[in-house]
């Protein structure tokens, strides 16, 4: 009974993970096309070239959303469809696709919840320095203005970026995501320019899109120390700093965390932190697991450990709904965002179609129920929870793991692209119908 009556029930996706049609209607190359084409980067040599073929099948998928009773659909706009060469020339055919998608959603009473950047940087921008360069932040604002001007009459909720931590660290320091760079200096620069371009884009969207409520999506994780030993507690604080405070502090307090600035030097110029901390209308939280950490034996920073007490998903991520509750309460207490959405939450398990042709995904169903319960408890404790988006509507391209991980509440039979709602789909439908 604790969720507000206008609580938004949604499902989330991202362009490169579902659309396919990478060469159609003038789309340019993205860093993920390039990364997938580089041998050894993505499991099985998979790519998003076809994915779920959402680009052509979106009417069928919106019919599924309607059957689900979905209130809102979180998707992302593929920047290289709009700016095939990163900046300058606008590709109207790319805008037309999102125009049709938005209209079809609205015709079915589903609120479109677009994200401007879910990792598919135009390759042309990467070639000129990518997110390590301020010029990419400037190009992002140009893109935000163009999309805002075209869709802003119908969009009420805009997300600038998805998970800057992942782009910065997995993509720029560890090389496991596009663009595949391996430099901590690049990671810190990328994180800064992502945050900066977010702040600039908030202003740009408010200028061109009259209904704009604007937010950003962060991946955040509750961090527990393995023991009360001071070294483990320090490790947990450092982990929390790297994963959470590095983004939350500048966005909400206008400063990077002092304890980490001793080691990392973001390329801050005058006015950047003011821009980054431009007030937002909502914060989106993506959360899948918590971290348990201890101090490394060699003094090398936090070391993640597995607590054997808790079940793990096919991603080897811990199932710990209490972590989501703790996280939401803490974010509300320390940062006081005006509104909070869980913009992604869900689980991969090794689904199979059984003899009755259905997918009985008991673990995913339990995962979703227990995490929605955590959201409900947070709301009951006064956290301004406005919505929950399950990741994901469809099984899809899971980045460097290709199609080997299934997160959908709808199963995709990749050889035929048939959609098969899993048991979790029907359970989520019932939760939505009953206001959870
Ligand atoms: C998040 C991403 C999303 C998806 C899920 C499983 O980090 O935002 O695209 O891959 O993880």
Coordinates of C-alpha atoms and ligand atoms in Angstrom, one line a residue:
X1 CA 0.0 0.0 0.0
X2 CA 3.0 2.2 0.3
X3 CA 3.6 3.0 -3.4
X4 CA 2.1 6.2 -4.7
X5 CA -1.0 5.7 -6.8
X6 CA 0.8 7.3 -9.8
X7 CA 3.8 4.9 -9.5
X8 CA 5.2 4.1 -12.9
X9 CA 5.6 0.5 -13.9
X10 CA 8.1 0.2 -16.8
X11 CA 10.5 -1.9 -18.8
X12 CA 13.9 -0.8 -20.0
X13 CA 16.0 -1.5 -23.2
X14 CA 18.7 0.2 -25.1
X15 CA 19.1 0.9 -28.9
X16 CA 22.1 -1.1 -29.7
X17 CA 20.9 -4.1 -27.7
X18 CA 17.6 -4.5 -29.5
X19 CA 17.3 -2.5 -32.7
X20 CA 19.4 -4.2 -35.3
X21 CA 19.2 -2.5 -38.7
X22 CA 22.6 -1.0 -38.2
X23 CA 23.0 -0.1 -41.9
X24 CA 19.5 1.2 -42.5
X25 CA 18.1 4.6 -43.2
X26 CA 21.5 6.4 -43.1
X27 CA 22.7 5.2 -39.6
X28 CA 26.4 5.9 -39.1
X29 CA 28.9 3.6 -37.4
X30 CA 29.0 3.5 -33.6
X31 CA 31.8 2.4 -31.4
X32 CA 29.9 -0.8 -30.6
X33 CA 29.8 -1.7 -34.3
X34 CA 33.5 -1.3 -34.5
X35 CA 34.1 -3.1 -31.2
X36 CA 32.0 -6.1 -32.3
X37 CA 33.9 -6.3 -35.6
X38 CA 37.2 -6.5 -33.7
X39 CA 38.1 -10.2 -33.2
X40 CA 38.1 -11.4 -29.7
X41 CA 36.1 -8.6 -28.1
X42 CA 32.6 -10.0 -28.0
X43 CA 31.7 -13.6 -27.0
X44 CA 31.0 -15.8 -30.1
X45 CA 31.8 -12.9 -32.4
X46 CA 28.2 -11.7 -31.7
X47 CA 27.1 -8.1 -32.7
X48 CA 24.0 -6.0 -32.6
X49 CA 23.6 -6.1 -36.4
X50 CA 20.2 -7.9 -36.1
X51 CA 19.6 -8.2 -32.3
X52 CA 15.9 -8.4 -31.7
X53 CA 15.1 -6.5 -35.0
X54 CA 13.1 -4.0 -32.9
X55 CA 13.7 -1.5 -35.6
X56 CA 11.2 -3.3 -37.7
X57 CA 9.2 -5.2 -35.1
X58 CA 8.5 -2.4 -32.7
X59 CA 4.7 -2.5 -33.3
X60 CA 4.6 -6.2 -32.3
X61 CA 6.7 -5.4 -29.2
X62 CA 4.4 -2.4 -28.3
X63 CA 1.5 -4.8 -28.5
X64 CA 3.3 -7.0 -25.9
X65 CA 3.9 -4.0 -23.7
X66 CA 0.2 -3.3 -23.9
X67 CA -0.7 -6.9 -22.9
X68 CA 1.7 -6.4 -20.0
X69 CA -0.1 -3.3 -18.9
X70 CA 3.1 -1.3 -19.0
X71 CA 2.9 2.4 -18.1
X72 CA 6.3 3.5 -19.5
X73 CA 8.9 2.2 -21.9
X74 CA 12.5 3.1 -21.4
X75 CA 14.5 2.9 -24.7
X76 CA 17.5 4.8 -26.0
X77 CA 18.0 6.8 -29.1
X78 CA 20.9 5.8 -31.3
X79 CA 23.1 8.8 -31.6
X80 CA 24.6 7.6 -35.0
X81 CA 21.1 7.4 -36.5
X82 CA 20.7 11.1 -35.9
X83 CA 24.3 12.2 -36.5
X84 CA 26.0 9.6 -38.7
X85 CA 29.3 11.4 -38.6
X86 CA 29.0 12.6 -35.0
X87 CA 28.1 16.3 -35.6
X88 CA 27.1 18.6 -38.4
X89 CA 24.7 16.9 -40.7
X90 CA 21.4 15.7 -39.2
X91 CA 19.9 12.4 -40.6
X92 CA 16.2 13.1 -40.8
X93 CA 15.4 9.4 -41.5
X94 CA 16.9 8.6 -38.1
X95 CA 14.7 11.1 -36.3
X96 CA 11.7 9.7 -38.3
X97 CA 12.2 6.3 -36.7
X98 CA 11.9 7.7 -33.1
X99 CA 9.0 9.9 -34.2
X100 CA 7.1 6.8 -35.3
X101 CA 8.1 4.9 -32.2
X102 CA 7.0 7.6 -29.8
X103 CA 3.7 8.0 -31.6
X104 CA 3.0 4.3 -31.5
X105 CA 3.8 4.2 -27.8
X106 CA 1.5 7.2 -27.1
X107 CA -1.2 5.7 -29.2
X108 CA -1.0 2.7 -26.8
X109 CA -1.0 4.8 -23.7
X110 CA 2.6 4.1 -22.9
X111 CA 4.9 6.9 -21.7
X112 CA 8.1 7.1 -23.8
X113 CA 11.1 7.4 -21.5
X114 CA 14.0 8.0 -23.8
X115 CA 17.7 7.9 -22.9
X116 CA 19.9 10.0 -25.2
X117 CA 23.1 8.1 -24.6
X118 CA 23.2 4.4 -23.9
X119 CA 26.8 3.8 -25.0
X120 CA 26.6 4.0 -28.8
X121 CA 29.0 6.9 -29.5
X122 CA 29.4 7.7 -33.2
X123 CA 32.7 6.2 -34.3
X124 CA 33.6 9.5 -35.9
X125 CA 33.6 11.2 -32.5
X126 CA 35.7 8.4 -31.0
X127 CA 38.2 8.8 -33.8
X128 CA 38.6 12.5 -32.8
X129 CA 39.2 11.6 -29.1
X130 CA 35.8 10.4 -28.0
X131 CA 34.8 11.0 -24.4
X132 CA 38.3 11.8 -23.4
X133 CA 37.8 15.1 -25.4
X134 CA 35.6 18.1 -24.4
X135 CA 34.5 18.3 -28.1
X136 CA 32.4 15.1 -27.6
X137 CA 30.6 16.8 -24.7
X138 CA 29.8 19.7 -27.1
X139 CA 28.6 17.4 -29.8
X140 CA 26.3 15.7 -27.3
X141 CA 24.6 19.0 -26.6
X142 CA 24.1 19.6 -30.3
X143 CA 22.5 16.1 -30.5
X144 CA 20.3 16.7 -27.4
X145 CA 19.0 19.9 -28.9
X146 CA 18.1 18.3 -32.2
X147 CA 16.3 15.4 -30.6
X148 CA 14.7 17.6 -28.0
X149 CA 13.4 19.9 -30.7
X150 CA 11.9 17.0 -32.7
X151 CA 10.4 14.9 -29.9
X152 CA 10.0 17.5 -27.1
X153 CA 6.3 18.2 -27.8
X154 CA 5.6 14.6 -26.7
X155 CA 8.3 13.5 -24.3
X156 CA 7.8 14.3 -20.6
X157 CA 10.8 12.4 -19.2
X158 CA 14.3 12.6 -20.6
X159 CA 17.4 10.7 -19.5
X160 CA 20.7 12.2 -20.6
X161 CA 23.2 9.4 -19.9
X162 CA 23.1 5.7 -18.9
X163 CA 25.7 4.6 -16.3
X164 CA 28.7 6.8 -16.8
X165 CA 30.7 4.6 -14.5
X166 CA 30.4 1.7 -16.9
X167 CA 31.4 3.7 -19.9
X168 CA 34.3 5.3 -18.1
X169 CA 35.8 2.2 -16.4
X170 CA 34.7 -0.8 -18.4
X171 CA 35.1 1.0 -21.7
X172 CA 38.1 3.2 -21.1
X173 CA 40.2 1.7 -18.3
X174 CA 39.6 -2.1 -18.6
X175 CA 38.9 -2.3 -22.4
X176 CA 36.0 -4.8 -22.0
X177 CA 33.5 -2.5 -23.6
X178 CA 33.7 -0.2 -26.6
X179 CA 35.7 1.8 -27.3
X180 CA 38.1 -0.6 -25.7
X181 CA 40.6 1.8 -24.2
X182 CA 42.9 0.8 -21.4
X183 CA 43.9 3.9 -19.5
X184 CA 42.8 5.1 -16.1
X185 CA 43.5 8.7 -17.2
X186 CA 41.1 8.2 -20.1
X187 CA 38.5 6.7 -17.8
X188 CA 38.6 9.8 -15.5
X189 CA 38.5 12.2 -18.4
X190 CA 35.6 10.3 -20.0
X191 CA 33.6 10.3 -16.7
X192 CA 34.1 14.0 -16.4
X193 CA 33.0 14.8 -19.9
X194 CA 30.0 12.5 -19.6
X195 CA 28.9 14.4 -16.4
X196 CA 29.7 17.8 -18.0
X197 CA 27.7 17.0 -21.1
X198 CA 24.8 15.8 -18.9
X199 CA 24.7 19.2 -17.2
X200 CA 24.8 21.1 -20.5
X201 CA 22.2 18.8 -22.0
X202 CA 19.8 19.4 -19.1
X203 CA 19.8 23.1 -20.0
X204 CA 19.6 22.5 -23.7
X205 CA 16.6 20.2 -23.3
X206 CA 14.8 22.6 -21.0
X207 CA 15.3 25.3 -23.6
X208 CA 13.9 23.3 -26.6
X209 CA 11.5 20.9 -25.0
X210 CA 8.7 22.5 -23.2
X211 CA 7.6 19.4 -21.2
X212 CA 11.1 18.3 -20.3
X213 CA 11.6 16.7 -16.9
X214 CA 15.3 15.7 -17.1
X215 CA 17.4 13.2 -15.2
X216 CA 20.4 11.0 -15.4
X217 CA 20.7 7.2 -14.8
X218 CA 23.6 5.9 -12.6
X219 CA 24.5 2.4 -11.8
X220 CA 24.7 2.4 -8.0
X221 CA 25.6 -0.4 -5.6
X222 CA 25.2 -0.8 -1.9
X223 CA 28.7 -1.7 -0.5
X224 CA 29.3 -3.8 2.6
X225 CA 32.6 -4.4 4.2
X226 CA 33.4 -8.1 4.8
X227 CA 34.3 -7.4 8.5
X228 CA 34.5 -4.5 10.9
X229 CA 38.3 -4.4 10.6
X230 CA 39.4 -0.9 9.9
X231 CA 41.1 -1.9 6.7
X232 CA 37.9 -3.6 5.4
X233 CA 35.8 -0.6 6.3
X234 CA 38.3 1.7 4.4
X235 CA 38.1 -0.6 1.4
X236 CA 34.3 -0.4 1.5
X237 CA 34.4 3.4 1.7
X238 CA 36.8 3.5 -1.3
X239 CA 34.6 1.2 -3.3
X240 CA 31.6 3.3 -2.5
X241 CA 33.6 6.4 -3.6
X242 CA 34.6 4.9 -6.9
X243 CA 31.2 3.4 -7.8
X244 CA 28.8 5.8 -6.2
X245 CA 30.1 9.1 -4.7
X246 CA 32.3 9.9 -7.8
X247 CA 29.0 10.6 -9.7
X248 CA 26.5 11.5 -6.9
X249 CA 28.7 14.1 -5.2
X250 CA 29.3 16.3 -8.3
X251 CA 25.7 15.9 -9.5
X252 CA 24.1 16.8 -6.2
X253 CA 26.9 18.6 -4.2
X254 CA 28.9 20.2 -7.0
X255 CA 32.2 18.6 -5.9
X256 CA 34.2 15.4 -6.5
X257 CA 34.8 13.4 -3.3
X258 CA 37.9 14.8 -1.6
X259 CA 39.2 11.4 -0.5
X260 CA 39.5 10.3 -4.1
X261 CA 40.8 13.5 -5.6
X262 CA 44.2 12.7 -4.0
X263 CA 44.5 9.9 -6.6
X264 CA 42.3 10.9 -9.6
X265 CA 42.6 14.2 -11.4
X266 CA 39.5 14.9 -13.6
X267 CA 40.1 17.6 -16.2
X268 CA 37.9 20.2 -14.6
X269 CA 37.7 23.7 -16.0
X270 CA 36.0 26.8 -14.5
X271 CA 32.2 26.4 -14.3
X272 CA 32.2 22.7 -15.0
X273 CA 31.0 21.7 -11.5
X274 CA 28.3 24.3 -11.6
X275 CA 27.1 22.9 -14.9
X276 CA 27.3 19.3 -13.6
X277 CA 25.2 20.2 -10.5
X278 CA 22.4 21.9 -12.5
X279 CA 19.4 20.7 -10.6
X280 CA 17.7 17.7 -12.1
X281 CA 14.0 16.6 -11.9
X282 CA 14.8 12.9 -11.1
X283 CA 17.6 10.5 -10.6
X284 CA 17.4 7.0 -12.2
X285 CA 19.1 4.2 -10.3
X286 CA 20.2 1.0 -12.1
X287 CA 20.9 -1.7 -9.6
X288 CA 21.5 -5.4 -9.9
X289 CA 23.6 -6.5 -6.9
X290 CA 25.6 -5.3 -4.0
X291 CA 29.3 -5.4 -3.4
X292 CA 31.0 -7.1 -0.4
X293 CA 34.6 -6.0 -0.2
X294 CA 37.7 -6.5 1.9
X295 CA 41.1 -4.9 1.9
X296 CA 43.5 -6.4 -0.6
X297 CA 46.3 -8.3 1.1
X298 CA 48.8 -6.4 -1.0
X299 CA 47.4 -3.0 -0.2
X300 CA 45.9 -2.7 -3.7
X301 CA 42.5 -1.2 -2.9
X302 CA 39.2 -2.9 -2.4
X303 CA 38.8 -6.5 -3.3
X304 CA 35.4 -7.9 -4.1
X305 CA 34.5 -11.1 -2.3
X306 CA 31.6 -13.6 -2.7
X307 CA 29.3 -14.1 0.3
X308 CA 28.4 -17.8 -0.1
X309 CA 25.1 -17.2 1.7
X310 CA 23.4 -15.7 -1.3
X311 CA 22.3 -17.1 -4.6
X312 CA 24.0 -15.8 -7.7
X313 CA 22.6 -15.1 -11.2
X314 CA 24.0 -16.3 -14.6
X315 CA 26.1 -13.1 -14.5
X316 CA 27.6 -14.3 -11.2
X317 CA 25.9 -11.3 -9.6
X318 CA 24.6 -11.7 -6.0
X319 CA 20.9 -11.8 -5.4
X320 CA 20.5 -9.4 -2.4
X321 CA 17.3 -7.3 -2.5
X322 CA 18.1 -5.8 0.9
X323 CA 21.0 -4.0 -0.9
X324 CA 18.6 -2.2 -3.1
X325 CA 16.5 -1.1 -0.1
X326 CA 19.7 0.1 1.7
X327 CA 20.9 1.9 -1.4
X328 CA 17.6 3.8 -2.0
X329 CA 17.3 4.9 1.6
X330 CA 20.9 6.1 1.6
X331 CA 20.7 8.0 -1.7
X332 CA 17.6 9.8 -0.5
X333 CA 19.2 10.6 2.9
X334 CA 22.6 11.8 1.5
X335 CA 21.5 13.5 -1.7
X336 CA 17.9 14.3 -1.4
X337 CA 16.9 13.9 -5.1
X338 CA 13.4 15.3 -5.9
X339 CA 12.3 12.0 -7.4
X340 CA 13.8 8.5 -7.7
X341 CA 13.2 5.8 -10.3
X342 CA 14.7 2.4 -10.4
X343 CA 15.5 2.6 -14.1
X344 CA 16.9 -0.9 -14.4
X345 CA 16.7 -4.0 -12.3
X346 CA 16.5 -7.6 -13.3
X347 CA 18.4 -10.8 -13.6
X348 CA 20.0 -13.2 -16.2
X349 CA 19.3 -16.9 -15.9
X350 CA 19.9 -19.7 -18.3
X351 CA 16.3 -19.9 -19.7
X352 CA 15.1 -22.8 -21.7
X353 CA 11.9 -23.4 -23.5
X354 CA 10.3 -26.4 -21.9
X355 CA 8.1 -29.2 -23.5
X356 CA 5.0 -26.9 -23.3
X357 CA 6.9 -24.3 -25.4
X358 CA 6.9 -21.9 -22.4
X359 CA 9.7 -20.5 -20.3
X360 CA 9.2 -21.2 -16.6
X361 CA 11.7 -18.7 -15.2
X362 CA 11.1 -19.1 -11.5
X363 CA 14.4 -17.5 -10.3
X364 CA 13.8 -14.3 -12.4
X365 CA 10.2 -14.1 -11.1
X366 CA 11.4 -14.4 -7.5
X367 CA 14.2 -11.8 -8.2
X368 CA 11.8 -9.3 -9.6
X369 CA 9.2 -9.8 -6.8
X370 CA 11.8 -9.4 -4.0
X371 CA 13.3 -6.3 -5.5
X372 CA 10.0 -4.7 -6.0
X373 CA 9.4 -5.4 -2.4
X374 CA 12.6 -3.6 -1.5
X375 CA 11.4 -0.6 -3.5
X376 CA 8.1 -0.7 -1.7
X377 CA 9.8 -0.7 1.7
X378 CA 12.0 2.2 0.7
X379 CA 8.9 4.2 -0.4
X380 CA 7.2 3.3 3.0
X381 CA 10.2 4.8 4.7
X382 CA 9.8 8.1 2.8
X383 CA 12.1 7.7 -0.2
X384 CA 10.4 9.6 -3.1
X385 CA 10.0 6.5 -5.3
X386 CA 8.2 7.3 -8.6
X387 CA 8.7 4.2 -10.7
X388 CA 10.4 0.8 -11.4
X389 CA 11.7 -0.4 -14.8
X390 CA 12.5 -4.1 -15.2
X391 CA 15.6 -4.9 -17.2
X392 CA 14.6 -6.0 -19.7
X393 CA 11.5 -6.3 -21.8
X394 CA 13.3 -8.7 -24.3
X395 CA 16.3 -10.9 -24.2
X396 CA 18.9 -8.9 -26.0
X397 CA 22.6 -8.3 -26.9
X398 CA 24.4 -8.2 -23.6
X399 CA 27.4 -6.2 -24.7
X400 CA 30.7 -8.2 -24.5
X401 CA 28.8 -11.3 -23.5
X402 CA 26.8 -11.2 -26.8
X403 CA 23.5 -13.2 -26.7
X404 CA 24.8 -15.6 -24.1
X405 CA 22.9 -13.9 -21.2
X406 CA 19.1 -13.6 -21.1
X407 CA 17.6 -10.8 -19.1
X408 CA 14.2 -10.6 -20.8
X409 CA 10.8 -11.2 -19.4
X410 CA 10.1 -12.1 -23.0
X411 CA 12.2 -14.8 -24.5
X412 CA 13.7 -14.3 -28.0
X413 CA 14.2 -17.3 -30.2
X414 CA 17.1 -15.8 -32.1
X415 CA 17.0 -18.0 -35.2
X416 CA 13.3 -17.0 -35.9
X417 CA 13.1 -13.8 -33.7
X418 CA 9.9 -15.2 -32.2
X419 CA 8.8 -13.5 -29.0
X420 CA 7.8 -15.8 -26.1
X421 CA 6.6 -14.2 -22.9
X422 CA 8.2 -16.0 -19.9
X423 CA 6.4 -16.7 -16.7
X424 CA 7.9 -13.6 -15.2
X425 CA 6.1 -11.6 -17.9
X426 CA 2.7 -12.8 -16.6
X427 CA 3.7 -12.3 -13.0
X428 CA 4.9 -8.8 -13.7
X429 CA 1.6 -8.2 -15.5
X430 CA -0.3 -9.3 -12.4
X431 CA 1.8 -7.1 -10.1
X432 CA 1.2 -4.1 -12.4
X433 CA -2.5 -4.8 -12.5
X434 CA -2.7 -5.0 -8.7
X435 CA -0.5 -1.9 -8.1
X436 CA 2.1 -4.5 -6.8
Ligands
LIG1 C1 23.4 -2.4 -17.3 C2 23.2 -1.8 -18.7 C3 22.2 -2.5 -19.6 C4 22.3 -4.0 -19.4 C5 22.3 -4.4 -18.0 C6 22.3 -5.9 -17.7 O1 24.7 -2.1 -16.9 O2 22.7 -0.4 -18.5 O3 22.4 -2.0 -20.9 O4 23.3 -4.5 -20.1 O5 23.3 -3.8 -17.3

